[in-house]
C-alpha cells in the first residue's frame, strides 16, 4: 500500500480518485489542484506515488512531472489523460511517467495500475 | 474442394450435447450424425462464441443454428474459415484490441494486420495471432477520430465496448473511405444505444461515479446527496435507459426486540 498525492484541477475527479485509492488500502497524503501546487506538495510530502492530471491551469501536468522528476528522478508518477489525449502519453513517457490512466476509468483497473507502478 | 479433416466435437441436438465428428475443408464443414449436414462457410450469416463453443447461423432457405463444442484449436480453425468467407461485410485492416481496458492503457498491445468481418450480431477481428469478437449490443461508443501512429496522425475508428463487465476500447485503421463505411455501418447497427436525452450535470456526475464502480453510499457522501435525492437521479437514469437495476438494498432500523438483543449482547460482553 502506498502514500499517494492526487493532482487534478477538478474536485470531483480528486474525490473520485481518493475514494478509489482509499478503497484499495492506500493512504492519501495530499491533494493539489494545479501543477505548481503539485510540485510544492511533492517536495513537502515525499509521497510514494503521484496521480497527475495532464490538462490543468497555470502549470500543466507534463511540466509538473518534469519538475518533480528533476528534483527526484525516482519519483513514481501516473498520468491521468482524457480520451483523445493519447499523444500526451508519449510526451509523458519521455518525461518519466511510470503509468497512465485514461478518463473515464474503472476502479479495479486504476488500483491494478497503481499496484504495478508501486511494486515496479 | 480440398480433403476434409475429421475432428471429434460435440453438437447440440434436441437440447442435448451429442459427441460426433466434424469434417473441416477449406470451403465447407460437415457435421456427422445425428445432424448429417454440410455447410459452406459462405452461407454463414452469423457467428458467436461462448467458452469452448461456437454458435454458427447459416442462411439459405430458413436459417439454421449450429452449436458446436470442441477444443480451442479446432474452434480457431473453424472460426478463421468462417470469418474470412462468410456472408458479411468484410475488409482488410489493422486493428488494436484491446487498446484501453477500464481506463488503463494496455501494455504491449500493438497494431495487428488482419480481416474484419461485420456479421449480424458482432464484429470479428482475425489476425494470425488473435480472434476477437465485439458483440454489437455491447458496443458503447463509436467515433471516427485520429490517432498518432508512427509519428503520423492517422484516421481510425474507435470502438468502446463491454467485455466481461469491463469497458474496453479498440481501434481500427484502414483507408479513410473504408473507415467511413465501417463507421456508418456501426453507427446504424448501434443506433439503439445512442444517447439523445439531455443529461443534467448532477445526473452526469452520478453516472460517472457508477461507471467508476462507486456504490450508493459512497456516491451520497461524495456528492453530499440525501438518499431520496440520489434515488431521484437513479430514477432519471433508469427512465432514460442509461442504467438498469442491479439489486435493491434495504435500509433498516431495529425493533424493540432488536434493541433488547443489542443491549443484552453488550452486557454479556462486558461481563
Short mmCIF file of C-alpha atoms in Angstrom, two decimals:
data_model
loop_
_atom_site.label_atom_id
_atom_site.label_comp_id
_atom_site.label_asym_id
_atom_site.label_seq_id
_atom_site.Cartn_x
_atom_site.Cartn_y
_atom_site.Cartn_z
CA UNK A 1 0.00 0.00 0.00
CA UNK A 2 1.31 3.45 -0.79
CA UNK A 3 1.23 7.07 0.28
CA UNK A 4 -0.33 8.89 -2.64
CA UNK A 5 -0.60 12.52 -3.76
CA UNK A 6 -3.59 13.23 -6.04
CA UNK A 7 -3.27 16.08 -8.55
CA UNK A 8 -6.32 17.20 -10.57
CA UNK A 9 -7.91 20.61 -11.13
CA UNK A 10 -11.45 19.32 -10.53
CA UNK A 11 -12.57 18.46 -7.06
CA UNK A 12 -14.91 15.84 -8.49
CA UNK A 13 -12.05 13.83 -10.04
CA UNK A 14 -9.88 14.26 -6.95
CA UNK A 15 -12.67 12.95 -4.73
CA UNK A 16 -13.33 10.05 -7.10
CA UNK A 17 -9.66 9.04 -7.18
CA UNK A 18 -9.43 9.48 -3.42
CA UNK A 19 -12.32 7.06 -2.90
CA UNK A 20 -10.93 4.51 -5.34
CA UNK A 21 -7.42 4.61 -3.87
CA UNK A 22 -8.68 4.60 -0.28
CA UNK A 23 -10.82 1.53 -1.04
CA UNK A 24 -7.62 -0.16 -2.22
CA UNK A 25 -5.99 0.46 1.15
CA UNK A 26 -3.80 3.38 0.08
CA UNK A 27 -3.10 6.41 2.21
CA UNK A 28 -3.97 9.71 0.51
CA UNK A 29 -1.36 12.06 1.93
CA UNK A 30 -2.36 15.15 -0.03
CA UNK A 31 -4.12 16.79 -2.95
CA UNK A 32 -3.18 19.54 -5.39
CA UNK A 33 -5.32 21.45 -7.89
CA UNK A 34 -2.61 22.54 -10.35
CA UNK A 35 0.92 21.71 -11.41
CA UNK A 36 2.68 24.33 -9.32
CA UNK A 37 0.90 23.19 -6.17
CA UNK A 38 1.73 19.58 -7.11
CA UNK A 39 5.46 20.28 -7.23
CA UNK A 40 5.35 22.08 -3.88
CA UNK A 41 3.25 19.36 -2.24
CA UNK A 42 5.58 16.67 -3.62
CA UNK A 43 8.62 18.33 -2.04
CA UNK A 44 6.76 18.67 1.24
CA UNK A 45 5.12 15.23 1.44
CA UNK A 46 7.54 12.94 -0.46
CA UNK A 47 4.72 10.51 -1.44
CA UNK A 48 5.33 7.02 -2.85
CA UNK A 49 3.25 7.86 -5.91
CA UNK A 50 1.53 10.78 -7.63
CA UNK A 51 -1.56 10.61 -9.86
CA UNK A 52 -1.22 13.62 -12.16
CA UNK A 53 -3.88 15.11 -14.42
CA UNK A 54 -2.43 16.34 -17.71
CA UNK A 55 -4.57 19.38 -18.52
CA UNK A 56 -4.54 21.87 -15.64
CA UNK A 57 -4.36 25.65 -15.31
CA UNK A 58 -1.12 27.53 -14.53
CA UNK A 59 1.45 24.70 -14.70
CA UNK A 60 0.15 21.66 -16.63
CA UNK A 61 0.74 18.03 -15.67
CA UNK A 62 3.63 17.43 -18.07
CA UNK A 63 5.54 20.45 -16.78
CA UNK A 64 4.85 19.43 -13.18
CA UNK A 65 6.02 15.89 -13.96
CA UNK A 66 9.28 17.24 -15.40
CA UNK A 67 9.84 19.43 -12.33
CA UNK A 68 9.16 16.55 -9.95
CA UNK A 69 11.46 14.19 -11.88
CA UNK A 70 14.18 16.85 -11.97
CA UNK A 71 14.04 17.12 -8.18
CA UNK A 72 13.59 13.36 -7.59
CA UNK A 73 14.48 11.06 -10.54
CA UNK A 74 12.99 8.07 -8.66
CA UNK A 75 9.56 9.71 -8.34
CA UNK A 76 6.67 7.48 -9.42
CA UNK A 77 4.02 9.39 -11.35
CA UNK A 78 0.92 8.05 -13.10
CA UNK A 79 -0.59 10.45 -15.63
CA UNK A 80 -4.37 10.87 -16.00
CA UNK A 81 -5.43 11.80 -19.50
CA UNK A 82 -8.80 12.18 -21.16
CA UNK A 83 -9.64 10.05 -24.18
CA UNK A 84 -8.17 11.72 -27.27
CA UNK A 85 -5.09 12.99 -25.44
CA UNK A 86 -3.10 9.84 -26.16
CA UNK A 87 -0.41 11.93 -27.88
CA UNK A 88 0.26 13.37 -24.43
CA UNK A 89 1.08 9.88 -23.22
CA UNK A 90 4.21 9.72 -25.38
CA UNK A 91 5.34 13.06 -24.08
CA UNK A 92 4.65 11.94 -20.52
CA UNK A 93 6.63 8.72 -21.01
CA UNK A 94 9.56 10.70 -22.41
CA UNK A 95 9.30 12.91 -19.34
CA UNK A 96 9.43 9.96 -16.96
CA UNK A 97 5.83 8.93 -16.21
CA UNK A 98 5.59 5.34 -14.96
CA UNK A 99 1.96 4.73 -15.95
CA UNK A 100 -1.15 6.33 -17.39
CA UNK A 101 -4.87 6.05 -16.89
CA UNK A 102 -7.48 7.32 -19.31
CA UNK A 103 -10.63 9.06 -18.09
CA UNK A 104 -13.25 7.75 -17.63
CA UNK A 105 -11.74 4.91 -15.63
CA UNK A 106 -12.93 1.92 -13.62
CA UNK A 107 -11.79 1.42 -10.04
CA UNK A 108 -10.28 -2.10 -10.31
CA UNK A 109 -8.12 -1.11 -13.27
CA UNK A 110 -6.88 2.04 -11.54
CA UNK A 111 -5.91 0.01 -8.47
CA UNK A 112 -4.16 -2.55 -10.68
CA UNK A 113 -2.11 0.16 -12.41
CA UNK A 114 -1.22 1.80 -9.08
CA UNK A 115 -0.15 -1.58 -7.67
CA UNK A 116 2.00 -2.28 -10.75
CA UNK A 117 3.75 1.07 -10.54
CA UNK A 118 4.27 0.88 -6.78
CA UNK A 119 5.77 -2.60 -7.00
CA UNK A 120 8.00 -1.83 -10.01
CA UNK B 1 -12.70 -28.85 -52.82
CA UNK B 2 -9.82 -29.97 -50.53
CA UNK B 3 -9.85 -33.10 -48.40
CA UNK B 4 -11.86 -32.93 -45.21
CA UNK B 5 -10.06 -33.43 -41.96
CA UNK B 6 -12.26 -35.08 -39.32
CA UNK B 7 -12.13 -33.99 -35.70
CA UNK B 8 -14.15 -35.03 -32.65
CA UNK B 9 -16.70 -32.44 -31.48
CA UNK B 10 -19.96 -32.24 -29.59
CA UNK B 11 -23.05 -30.73 -31.18
CA UNK B 12 -26.24 -29.59 -29.59
CA UNK B 13 -29.15 -31.65 -30.87
CA UNK B 14 -32.68 -31.51 -29.43
CA UNK B 15 -31.37 -29.84 -26.28
CA UNK B 16 -28.59 -32.35 -25.62
CA UNK B 17 -24.85 -32.32 -26.36
CA UNK B 18 -24.06 -35.28 -28.62
CA UNK B 19 -20.49 -36.50 -29.33
CA UNK B 20 -19.85 -36.74 -33.06
CA UNK B 21 -17.26 -35.82 -35.68
CA UNK B 22 -16.88 -32.76 -37.83
CA UNK B 23 -15.15 -32.59 -41.19
CA UNK B 24 -13.34 -29.36 -41.98
CA UNK B 25 -12.42 -28.38 -45.55
CA UNK B 26 -11.31 -25.06 -46.99
CA UNK B 27 -14.74 -24.05 -48.26
CA UNK B 28 -17.16 -26.02 -46.09
CA UNK B 29 -17.58 -28.09 -42.97
CA UNK B 30 -19.55 -31.24 -42.31
CA UNK B 31 -21.28 -32.30 -39.11
CA UNK B 32 -21.82 -36.04 -38.93
CA UNK B 33 -24.72 -37.97 -37.34
CA UNK B 34 -27.12 -37.09 -35.87
CA UNK B 35 -27.09 -33.83 -37.88
CA UNK B 36 -25.55 -35.04 -41.17
CA UNK B 37 -25.17 -31.55 -42.57
CA UNK B 38 -22.70 -29.93 -44.94
CA UNK B 39 -22.42 -26.17 -44.55
CA UNK B 40 -20.50 -23.85 -46.87
CA UNK B 41 -18.70 -21.08 -44.99
CA UNK B 42 -20.06 -18.55 -47.49
CA UNK B 43 -23.61 -19.43 -46.35
CA UNK B 44 -22.83 -18.46 -42.74
CA UNK B 45 -24.52 -15.20 -41.73
CA UNK B 46 -23.62 -15.04 -38.04
CA UNK B 47 -21.01 -16.34 -35.65
CA UNK B 48 -20.92 -16.12 -31.89
CA UNK B 49 -18.82 -17.83 -29.28
CA UNK B 50 -19.03 -18.93 -25.70
CA UNK B 51 -16.47 -20.78 -23.67
CA UNK B 52 -15.36 -23.82 -25.72
CA UNK B 53 -18.22 -23.50 -28.20
CA UNK B 54 -19.20 -21.62 -31.33
CA UNK B 55 -22.70 -20.78 -32.45
CA UNK B 56 -22.95 -20.71 -36.23
CA UNK B 57 -26.01 -19.38 -38.06
CA UNK B 58 -26.18 -20.44 -41.68
CA UNK B 59 -28.52 -18.76 -44.15
CA UNK B 60 -30.34 -20.17 -47.15
CA UNK B 61 -33.92 -21.33 -47.00
CA UNK B 62 -34.64 -20.75 -43.33
CA UNK B 63 -31.75 -20.04 -41.03
CA UNK B 64 -30.20 -22.94 -39.14
CA UNK B 65 -28.22 -22.55 -35.93
CA UNK B 66 -25.43 -24.99 -35.08
CA UNK B 67 -23.85 -25.13 -31.64
CA UNK B 68 -20.52 -26.89 -31.70
CA UNK B 69 -18.22 -27.54 -28.75
CA UNK B 70 -14.62 -28.59 -29.17
CA UNK B 71 -11.07 -27.80 -28.16
CA UNK B 72 -9.78 -24.28 -28.81
CA UNK B 73 -7.50 -25.33 -31.68
CA UNK B 74 -10.40 -26.78 -33.68
CA UNK B 75 -12.70 -23.84 -32.98
CA UNK B 76 -9.98 -21.38 -34.04
CA UNK B 77 -9.66 -23.08 -37.43
CA UNK B 78 -13.42 -23.14 -37.99
CA UNK B 79 -13.81 -19.51 -36.90
CA UNK B 80 -10.99 -18.39 -39.18
CA UNK B 81 -12.58 -20.06 -42.23
CA UNK B 82 -15.97 -18.58 -41.38
CA UNK B 83 -14.71 -15.04 -40.74
CA UNK B 84 -12.76 -14.97 -43.99
CA UNK B 85 -15.51 -16.48 -46.15
CA UNK B 86 -18.90 -15.84 -44.51
CA UNK B 87 -21.65 -13.71 -45.99
CA UNK B 88 -20.62 -10.48 -44.22
CA UNK B 89 -19.21 -7.00 -44.79
CA UNK B 90 -15.50 -7.70 -44.73
CA UNK B 91 -12.40 -5.57 -45.00
CA UNK B 92 -8.67 -5.84 -44.61
CA UNK B 93 -7.49 -3.57 -41.85
CA UNK B 94 -5.16 -3.09 -38.95
CA UNK B 95 -6.71 -3.34 -35.51
CA UNK B 96 -5.65 -2.86 -31.93
CA UNK B 97 -7.82 -4.69 -29.41
CA UNK B 98 -7.88 -4.15 -26.51
CA UNK B 99 -6.06 -0.79 -26.51
CA UNK B 100 -7.57 0.58 -23.30
CA UNK B 101 -9.20 -1.53 -20.59
CA UNK B 102 -11.14 0.13 -17.77
CA UNK B 103 -9.31 3.41 -18.46
CA UNK B 104 -5.84 1.89 -18.31
CA UNK B 105 -3.75 1.66 -21.48
CA UNK B 106 -2.98 -1.97 -22.17
CA UNK B 107 0.77 -2.54 -22.12
CA UNK B 108 2.48 -4.19 -25.09
CA UNK B 109 -0.62 -4.04 -27.26
CA UNK B 110 0.10 -3.46 -30.92
CA UNK B 111 -1.49 -2.97 -34.31
CA UNK B 112 -2.29 -6.26 -35.97
CA UNK B 113 -2.87 -6.82 -39.66
CA UNK B 114 -5.96 -8.87 -40.34
CA UNK B 115 -9.50 -9.16 -41.55
CA UNK B 116 -12.59 -7.56 -40.04
CA UNK B 117 -15.97 -9.14 -40.69
CA UNK B 118 -19.15 -7.39 -39.63
CA UNK B 119 -21.75 -10.07 -39.03
CA UNK B 120 -25.34 -9.98 -37.84
CA UNK B 121 -24.66 -9.68 -34.12
CA UNK B 122 -20.96 -8.91 -33.87
CA UNK B 123 -17.76 -7.60 -35.38
CA UNK B 124 -14.94 -10.11 -35.72
CA UNK B 125 -11.25 -9.23 -35.92
CA UNK B 126 -8.99 -12.02 -37.04
CA UNK B 127 -5.23 -11.99 -37.47
CA UNK B 128 -2.54 -14.67 -37.34
CA UNK B 129 -2.44 -14.30 -33.57
CA UNK B 130 -5.90 -13.18 -32.49
CA UNK B 131 -9.61 -13.73 -32.94
CA UNK B 132 -11.64 -11.04 -31.22
CA UNK B 133 -15.42 -10.67 -31.25
CA UNK B 134 -17.22 -7.48 -30.26
CA UNK B 135 -20.95 -8.02 -29.89
CA UNK B 136 -22.93 -5.17 -31.43
CA UNK B 137 -25.23 -4.93 -28.42
CA UNK B 138 -22.19 -4.44 -26.19
CA UNK B 139 -20.82 -1.51 -28.18
CA UNK B 140 -20.94 1.63 -26.02
CA UNK B 141 -19.39 4.16 -28.38
CA UNK B 142 -18.24 4.64 -31.97
CA UNK B 143 -16.04 7.51 -33.05
CA UNK B 144 -14.21 8.42 -36.23
CA UNK B 145 -11.11 10.07 -34.83
CA UNK B 146 -7.37 10.33 -35.36
CA UNK B 147 -4.50 8.68 -33.54
CA UNK B 148 -0.77 9.15 -33.66
CA UNK B 149 0.75 6.10 -35.31
CA UNK B 150 4.45 6.04 -36.18
CA UNK B 151 4.73 9.84 -35.82
CA UNK B 152 1.72 10.46 -38.12
CA UNK B 153 -1.84 11.41 -37.26
CA UNK B 154 -3.99 8.81 -39.00
CA UNK B 155 -7.77 8.38 -39.15
CA UNK B 156 -9.10 5.48 -37.10
CA UNK B 157 -12.44 4.17 -35.90
CA UNK B 158 -12.53 3.93 -32.12
CA UNK B 159 -14.92 1.33 -30.70
CA UNK B 160 -15.77 1.31 -26.99
CA UNK B 161 -17.41 -1.88 -25.84
CA UNK B 162 -18.07 -4.06 -22.82
CA UNK B 163 -16.08 -7.23 -22.30
CA UNK B 164 -16.62 -9.26 -19.14
CA UNK B 165 -18.07 -6.19 -17.37
CA UNK B 166 -15.08 -4.04 -18.26
CA UNK B 167 -15.14 -1.11 -20.65
CA UNK B 168 -12.67 -1.77 -23.41
CA UNK B 169 -11.52 0.42 -26.30
CA UNK B 170 -10.38 -1.00 -29.63
CA UNK B 171 -9.14 0.81 -32.76
CA UNK B 172 -9.45 0.01 -36.46
CA UNK B 173 -7.12 1.51 -39.05
CA UNK B 174 -7.69 1.31 -42.81
CA UNK B 175 -8.15 3.72 -45.77
CA UNK B 176 -10.49 6.60 -44.90
CA UNK B 177 -13.24 5.67 -47.38
CA UNK B 178 -13.43 2.16 -45.90
CA UNK B 179 -13.32 3.58 -42.38
CA UNK B 180 -16.30 5.79 -43.19
CA UNK B 181 -18.29 2.80 -44.48
CA UNK B 182 -17.42 0.86 -41.31
CA UNK B 183 -18.22 3.84 -39.09
CA UNK B 184 -21.60 4.44 -40.78
CA UNK B 185 -22.48 0.76 -40.56
CA UNK B 186 -21.60 0.57 -36.87
CA UNK B 187 -23.46 3.82 -36.10
CA UNK B 188 -26.58 2.38 -37.69
CA UNK B 189 -26.17 -1.05 -36.07
CA UNK B 190 -25.78 0.51 -32.62
CA UNK B 191 -28.37 3.25 -33.07
CA UNK B 192 -30.44 1.94 -30.14
CA UNK B 193 -27.77 2.83 -27.57
CA UNK B 194 -27.21 6.39 -28.88
CA UNK B 195 -27.82 8.96 -26.11
CA UNK B 196 -30.36 11.52 -27.30
CA UNK B 197 -31.59 12.72 -23.93
CA UNK B 198 -30.35 15.91 -22.27
CA UNK B 199 -28.42 14.83 -19.17
CA UNK B 200 -28.14 17.42 -16.39
CA UNK B 201 -24.71 17.84 -14.70
CA UNK B 202 -25.68 16.09 -11.44
CA UNK B 203 -27.06 13.07 -13.29
CA UNK B 204 -23.89 13.03 -15.39
CA UNK B 205 -21.72 13.03 -12.27
CA UNK B 206 -23.71 10.20 -10.72
CA UNK B 207 -23.42 8.21 -13.96
CA UNK B 208 -19.65 8.78 -13.97
CA UNK B 209 -19.37 7.53 -10.38
CA UNK B 210 -21.43 4.43 -11.14
CA UNK B 211 -19.18 3.81 -14.16
CA UNK B 212 -16.14 4.03 -11.91
CA UNK B 213 -17.60 1.44 -9.56
CA UNK B 214 -18.80 3.58 -6.66
CA UNK B 215 -21.70 2.26 -4.55
CA UNK B 216 -24.73 4.28 -3.44
CA UNK B 217 -23.46 5.30 -0.03
CA UNK B 218 -20.12 6.46 -1.48
CA UNK B 219 -21.98 8.49 -4.12
CA UNK B 220 -24.19 10.08 -1.43
CA UNK B 221 -21.11 11.03 0.59
CA UNK B 222 -19.13 12.29 -2.37
CA UNK B 223 -21.88 14.47 -3.80
CA UNK B 224 -23.44 15.36 -0.42
CA UNK B 225 -26.76 13.96 -1.56
CA UNK B 226 -29.67 12.78 0.59
CA UNK B 227 -30.85 9.24 -0.01
CA UNK B 228 -34.08 10.40 -1.69
CA UNK B 229 -32.19 12.82 -3.97
CA UNK B 230 -29.90 10.06 -5.17
CA UNK B 231 -32.93 7.84 -5.70
CA UNK B 232 -34.44 10.57 -7.90
CA UNK B 233 -31.25 10.70 -10.00
CA UNK B 234 -31.26 6.90 -10.26
CA UNK B 235 -34.88 7.04 -11.44
CA UNK B 236 -33.92 9.50 -14.14
CA UNK B 237 -31.02 7.27 -15.26
CA UNK B 238 -33.36 4.27 -15.30
CA UNK B 239 -36.09 6.14 -17.21
CA UNK B 240 -33.65 7.27 -19.86
CA UNK B 241 -32.32 3.72 -20.31
CA UNK B 242 -28.81 4.71 -19.21
CA UNK B 243 -28.86 2.33 -16.26
CA UNK B 244 -30.55 -0.81 -15.04
CA UNK B 245 -31.34 -2.03 -11.53
CA UNK B 246 -28.56 -4.24 -10.22
CA UNK B 247 -30.24 -5.03 -6.92
CA UNK B 248 -32.41 -3.30 -4.34
CA UNK B 249 -30.88 -2.86 -0.90
CA UNK B 250 -32.97 -2.29 2.23
CA UNK B 251 -32.30 0.35 4.88
CA UNK B 252 -33.50 -0.90 8.26
CA UNK B 253 -33.88 0.17 11.86
CA UNK B 254 -34.03 -2.08 14.90
CA UNK B 255 -37.31 -3.10 16.54
CA UNK B 256 -37.58 -3.16 20.37
CA UNK B 257 -36.61 -6.84 20.16
CA UNK B 258 -33.52 -5.92 18.17
CA UNK B 259 -32.59 -3.15 20.62
CA UNK B 260 -33.01 -5.62 23.52
CA UNK B 261 -30.70 -8.12 21.75
CA UNK B 262 -28.02 -5.46 21.27
CA UNK B 263 -28.33 -4.25 24.89
CA UNK B 264 -28.02 -7.79 26.20
CA UNK B 265 -25.13 -8.72 23.95
CA UNK B 266 -23.20 -5.64 25.09
CA UNK B 267 -23.96 -6.51 28.73
CA UNK B 268 -22.74 -10.09 28.32
CA UNK B 269 -19.56 -8.96 26.58
CA UNK B 270 -18.84 -6.56 29.49
CA UNK B 271 -19.45 -9.38 31.96
#
